[in-house]
Amino acid sequence: MPKHGKKYLEAKKKIDREHYYEPLEAFQLLKEIAGASFDETVELSVKLGVNPKHADQQVRGAVVLPHGTGKELKVVVFAKGEKIKEAEEAGADIVGGEELAEKIQGGWLDFDVAVATPDIMSVVGKLGRILGPRGLMPNPKTGTVTFDVSRAISEIKAGKVEYRTDKAGNIHVPLGKISFSAEKLLQNFYTVIEALLKARPAAAKGQYFRSISISATMSPGIKINSQKAAAMGKTA
């Protein structure tokens, strides 16, 4: 077991481990206990009542956070023809086709998001073993396989985040930086919660939100009242 530092242990003492906090209260506490020397990323962790082993219970999608993530993302676009110029004008960091695929096959992975037009997916598909495990493979479900590359790029640059259940039914999504106000983090939080509610599979039975917690890069997790979050998410 790794040993935690003094600041982490002090922060842990301020959290009532048996208490499920109201969402705003949780973000206010998280900002209070944050003590790292850098602008930590705030992450949402949700345990869903689904069985991802079944295709009809997988939860995957993307949503644009109203206040962004606080991180400037590097976007590459696979395209050809007129779409190359469109991607460049929209602010893509790198645009290419087969030569870009060869560069990635050679080990280059200095980017955060990949977008592709449908007519070049035969080239991008060969990168599945490289991009797939890293969560970088373009996918229609997240809006990263599209002919509307301009819109895709603008949404990503504005703070679009992807969510996807892992093998245990958990979802982890960045909500912004600890320097954000508690109110801005809360609005980003409810945007994701609302998206997850809309993405609930029809095959999912029983309690959908099993547990919800938030944490910062160097902080302990804070448990949130999932019923309250779900109720507010429906009205967000």
CSV table of C-alpha atoms in Angstrom, one decimal:
chain,number,residue,atom,x,y,z
A,1,MET,CA,0.0,0.0,0.0
A,2,PRO,CA,1.4,3.4,-0.9
A,3,LYS,CA,2.0,5.8,1.9
A,4,HIS,CA,0.2,9.1,1.7
A,5,GLY,CA,1.8,12.4,2.5
A,6,LYS,CA,1.1,14.7,5.5
A,7,LYS,CA,-1.2,17.1,3.5
A,8,TYR,CA,-3.3,14.2,2.2
A,9,LEU,CA,-3.7,12.8,5.7
A,10,GLU,CA,-4.7,16.2,7.1
A,11,ALA,CA,-7.2,16.6,4.3
A,12,LYS,CA,-8.7,13.2,5.0
A,13,LYS,CA,-9.3,14.2,8.7
A,14,LYS,CA,-11.6,17.0,7.5
A,15,ILE,CA,-13.9,14.6,5.6
A,16,ASP,CA,-16.6,12.7,7.3
A,17,ARG,CA,-16.3,9.3,5.7
A,18,GLU,CA,-19.7,8.2,6.8
A,19,HIS,CA,-21.5,11.3,5.5
A,20,TYR,CA,-22.9,11.8,2.0
A,21,TYR,CA,-22.5,15.4,1.2
A,22,GLU,CA,-24.8,17.7,-0.8
A,23,PRO,CA,-23.1,18.5,-4.1
A,24,LEU,CA,-22.3,22.1,-3.5
A,25,GLU,CA,-21.2,21.4,0.0
A,26,ALA,CA,-18.8,18.7,-1.4
A,27,PHE,CA,-17.2,21.1,-3.9
A,28,GLN,CA,-16.8,23.7,-1.2
A,29,LEU,CA,-15.1,21.2,1.0
A,30,LEU,CA,-12.9,19.9,-1.8
A,31,LYS,CA,-11.6,23.4,-2.5
A,32,GLU,CA,-10.9,23.9,1.2
A,33,ILE,CA,-8.8,20.8,1.6
A,34,ALA,CA,-6.9,21.1,-1.7
A,35,GLY,CA,-3.3,21.8,-0.9
A,36,ALA,CA,-1.1,21.0,-3.9
A,37,SER,CA,1.3,23.5,-5.3
A,38,PHE,CA,-0.3,23.2,-8.8
A,39,ASP,CA,-3.8,23.6,-10.2
A,40,GLU,CA,-5.3,20.1,-9.5
A,41,THR,CA,-7.8,18.5,-11.8
A,42,VAL,CA,-11.2,17.8,-10.2
A,43,GLU,CA,-12.6,14.4,-11.2
A,44,LEU,CA,-16.0,12.9,-10.9
A,45,SER,CA,-16.3,9.1,-10.2
A,46,VAL,CA,-19.7,7.4,-10.6
A,47,LYS,CA,-20.5,3.7,-10.0
A,48,LEU,CA,-23.5,2.8,-12.2
A,49,GLY,CA,-25.9,0.0,-11.7
A,50,VAL,CA,-25.2,-1.6,-15.1
A,51,ASN,CA,-23.4,-4.7,-16.3
A,52,PRO,CA,-21.0,-3.5,-19.1
A,53,LYS,CA,-20.5,-7.1,-20.1
A,54,HIS,CA,-23.8,-6.8,-21.9
A,55,ALA,CA,-23.8,-4.6,-25.0
A,56,ASP,CA,-27.2,-3.1,-24.2
A,57,GLN,CA,-25.9,-1.9,-20.8
A,58,GLN,CA,-22.8,-0.1,-21.8
A,59,VAL,CA,-22.9,3.7,-21.2
A,60,ARG,CA,-20.8,5.8,-23.5
A,61,GLY,CA,-21.1,9.4,-24.9
A,62,ALA,CA,-19.7,12.9,-24.7
A,63,VAL,CA,-20.9,16.2,-23.3
A,64,VAL,CA,-19.7,19.8,-23.5
A,65,LEU,CA,-19.0,21.3,-20.0
A,66,PRO,CA,-20.4,24.8,-19.7
A,67,HIS,CA,-17.2,26.0,-18.1
A,68,GLY,CA,-14.7,23.8,-19.9
A,69,THR,CA,-12.1,21.6,-18.3
A,70,GLY,CA,-9.5,24.2,-17.7
A,71,LYS,CA,-7.1,22.3,-20.0
A,72,GLU,CA,-6.2,23.3,-23.6
A,73,LEU,CA,-6.6,20.1,-25.6
A,74,LYS,CA,-4.4,19.2,-28.6
A,75,VAL,CA,-6.6,17.9,-31.4
A,76,VAL,CA,-5.6,15.9,-34.5
A,77,VAL,CA,-7.9,15.4,-37.4
A,78,PHE,CA,-7.8,12.7,-40.0
A,79,ALA,CA,-9.3,14.1,-43.2
A,80,LYS,CA,-8.9,14.5,-46.9
A,81,GLY,CA,-10.0,16.9,-49.6
A,82,GLU,CA,-11.8,20.0,-48.6
A,83,LYS,CA,-12.1,18.8,-45.0
A,84,ILE,CA,-8.4,19.4,-44.5
A,85,LYS,CA,-8.8,23.1,-44.9
A,86,GLU,CA,-12.0,23.2,-42.8
A,87,ALA,CA,-10.2,21.4,-40.0
A,88,GLU,CA,-7.2,23.8,-40.1
A,89,GLU,CA,-9.5,26.8,-40.1
A,90,ALA,CA,-11.4,25.4,-37.2
A,91,GLY,CA,-8.3,25.2,-35.1
A,92,ALA,CA,-7.1,21.7,-35.4
A,93,ASP,CA,-3.5,21.3,-34.2
A,94,ILE,CA,-2.5,18.7,-36.8
A,95,VAL,CA,-4.4,17.5,-39.9
A,96,GLY,CA,-3.5,14.6,-42.1
A,97,GLY,CA,-4.3,11.3,-43.6
A,98,GLU,CA,-2.1,8.3,-44.2
A,99,GLU,CA,1.1,10.2,-43.3
A,100,LEU,CA,-0.5,11.1,-39.9
A,101,ALA,CA,-1.4,7.4,-39.4
A,102,GLU,CA,2.2,6.4,-40.2
A,103,LYS,CA,3.5,8.9,-37.7
A,104,ILE,CA,1.3,7.5,-35.0
A,105,GLN,CA,2.3,3.9,-35.9
A,106,GLY,CA,5.8,5.1,-35.4
A,107,GLY,CA,5.1,6.0,-31.8
A,108,TRP,CA,4.0,9.6,-31.9
A,109,LEU,CA,1.1,10.2,-29.5
A,110,ASP,CA,1.4,13.9,-28.6
A,111,PHE,CA,-2.3,14.8,-28.7
A,112,ASP,CA,-5.4,14.6,-26.5
A,113,VAL,CA,-8.3,13.9,-29.0
A,114,ALA,CA,-8.5,12.5,-32.5
A,115,VAL,CA,-11.3,13.4,-34.9
A,116,ALA,CA,-11.9,11.7,-38.3
A,117,THR,CA,-14.2,12.0,-41.2
A,118,PRO,CA,-16.1,8.8,-42.1
A,119,ASP,CA,-14.4,8.5,-45.5
A,120,ILE,CA,-10.9,8.1,-44.0
A,121,MET,CA,-11.8,5.5,-41.3
A,122,SER,CA,-10.3,2.7,-43.4
A,123,VAL,CA,-7.0,4.4,-42.6
A,124,VAL,CA,-7.7,5.2,-39.0
A,125,GLY,CA,-9.1,1.7,-38.3
A,126,LYS,CA,-5.6,0.3,-38.6
A,127,LEU,CA,-4.6,2.3,-35.5
A,128,GLY,CA,-7.2,0.6,-33.3
A,129,ARG,CA,-4.7,-1.4,-31.3
A,130,ILE,CA,-2.7,1.8,-30.6
A,131,LEU,CA,-5.5,4.4,-30.0
A,132,GLY,CA,-8.2,2.1,-28.6
A,133,PRO,CA,-6.5,1.2,-25.2
A,134,ARG,CA,-5.6,4.9,-24.7
A,135,GLY,CA,-9.2,6.1,-25.3
A,136,LEU,CA,-8.1,8.0,-28.4
A,137,MET,CA,-9.9,6.1,-31.1
A,138,PRO,CA,-12.4,8.3,-33.0
A,139,ASN,CA,-16.0,7.0,-32.5
A,140,PRO,CA,-19.4,8.1,-33.9
A,141,LYS,CA,-21.0,7.8,-30.4
A,142,THR,CA,-18.8,10.6,-29.1
A,143,GLY,CA,-19.0,12.8,-32.1
A,144,THR,CA,-15.4,12.3,-33.2
A,145,VAL,CA,-16.3,10.5,-36.4
A,146,THR,CA,-18.1,13.1,-38.5
A,147,PHE,CA,-18.0,15.2,-41.6
A,148,ASP,CA,-18.8,18.3,-39.5
A,149,VAL,CA,-15.2,18.6,-38.3
A,150,SER,CA,-15.6,22.3,-37.6
A,151,ARG,CA,-18.2,21.7,-35.0
A,152,ALA,CA,-16.4,18.7,-33.5
A,153,ILE,CA,-13.2,20.8,-33.1
A,154,SER,CA,-15.0,23.8,-31.6
A,155,GLU,CA,-16.8,21.6,-29.1
A,156,ILE,CA,-13.6,19.8,-28.0
A,157,LYS,CA,-11.8,23.1,-27.6
A,158,ALA,CA,-14.8,24.5,-25.6
A,159,GLY,CA,-14.6,21.6,-23.1
A,160,LYS,CA,-16.1,18.5,-24.5
A,161,VAL,CA,-15.5,15.4,-22.3
A,162,GLU,CA,-16.1,11.8,-23.0
A,163,TYR,CA,-17.5,9.2,-20.6
A,164,ARG,CA,-17.5,5.5,-20.8
A,165,THR,CA,-18.1,2.7,-18.3
A,166,ASP,CA,-15.1,0.5,-17.5
A,167,LYS,CA,-15.4,-3.2,-16.9
A,168,ALA,CA,-16.7,-2.6,-13.3
A,169,GLY,CA,-19.4,-0.1,-14.4
A,170,ASN,CA,-17.5,2.9,-13.2
A,171,ILE,CA,-17.2,6.2,-15.0
A,172,HIS,CA,-14.5,8.8,-14.5
A,173,VAL,CA,-14.8,12.3,-15.9
A,174,PRO,CA,-12.8,15.5,-15.4
A,175,LEU,CA,-14.9,18.4,-14.2
A,176,GLY,CA,-12.4,21.2,-14.3
A,177,LYS,CA,-9.6,22.6,-12.1
A,178,ILE,CA,-9.6,23.3,-8.4
A,179,SER,CA,-9.1,27.0,-9.2
A,180,PHE,CA,-12.7,27.0,-10.6
A,181,SER,CA,-15.3,28.4,-8.2
A,182,ALA,CA,-17.5,25.8,-6.5
A,183,GLU,CA,-20.4,27.1,-8.5
A,184,LYS,CA,-18.7,26.5,-11.8
A,185,LEU,CA,-17.6,23.0,-10.8
A,186,LEU,CA,-21.2,22.3,-9.7
A,187,GLN,CA,-22.6,23.4,-13.0
A,188,ASN,CA,-20.1,21.1,-14.8
A,189,PHE,CA,-21.1,18.3,-12.4
A,190,TYR,CA,-24.8,18.6,-13.1
A,191,THR,CA,-24.2,18.7,-16.9
A,192,VAL,CA,-22.4,15.3,-16.7
A,193,ILE,CA,-25.0,13.9,-14.3
A,194,GLU,CA,-27.8,15.0,-16.7
A,195,ALA,CA,-26.0,13.4,-19.6
A,196,LEU,CA,-25.6,10.1,-17.7
A,197,LEU,CA,-29.3,10.1,-16.8
A,198,LYS,CA,-30.2,10.5,-20.5
A,199,ALA,CA,-27.8,7.7,-21.4
A,200,ARG,CA,-29.3,5.3,-19.0
A,201,PRO,CA,-29.8,1.9,-20.8
A,202,ALA,CA,-33.3,0.5,-20.9
A,203,ALA,CA,-31.9,-2.8,-19.7
A,204,ALA,CA,-30.5,-1.2,-16.5
A,205,LYS,CA,-32.6,-2.2,-13.6
A,206,GLY,CA,-32.7,-1.0,-10.0
A,207,GLN,CA,-30.7,1.9,-8.6
A,208,TYR,CA,-28.8,3.6,-11.5
A,209,PHE,CA,-26.4,5.7,-9.5
A,210,ARG,CA,-24.8,3.3,-7.0
A,211,SER,CA,-22.3,5.8,-5.7
A,212,ILE,CA,-20.9,9.3,-6.6
A,213,SER,CA,-17.7,10.9,-5.4
A,214,ILE,CA,-15.4,13.8,-6.3
A,215,SER,CA,-11.7,14.2,-5.8
A,216,ALA,CA,-8.8,16.4,-6.8
A,217,THR,CA,-5.5,15.1,-8.1
A,218,MET,CA,-3.9,14.9,-4.7
A,219,SER,CA,-6.9,14.7,-2.4
A,220,PRO,CA,-9.1,12.0,-0.9
A,221,GLY,CA,-12.5,11.4,-2.4
A,222,ILE,CA,-15.7,13.0,-1.0
A,223,LYS,CA,-18.9,11.0,-1.3
A,224,ILE,CA,-22.0,12.8,-2.7
A,225,ASN,CA,-25.6,12.1,-2.0
A,226,SER,CA,-26.5,10.3,-5.2
A,227,GLN,CA,-30.3,10.6,-4.8
A,228,LYS,CA,-30.0,14.3,-4.4
A,229,ALA,CA,-27.6,14.6,-7.4
A,230,ALA,CA,-29.9,12.5,-9.6
A,231,ALA,CA,-33.0,14.5,-8.6
A,232,MET,CA,-31.2,17.8,-9.4
A,233,GLY,CA,-29.7,16.4,-12.6
A,234,LYS,CA,-33.2,15.8,-13.9
A,235,THR,CA,-34.1,19.5,-13.5
A,236,ALA,CA,-30.7,20.8,-14.7
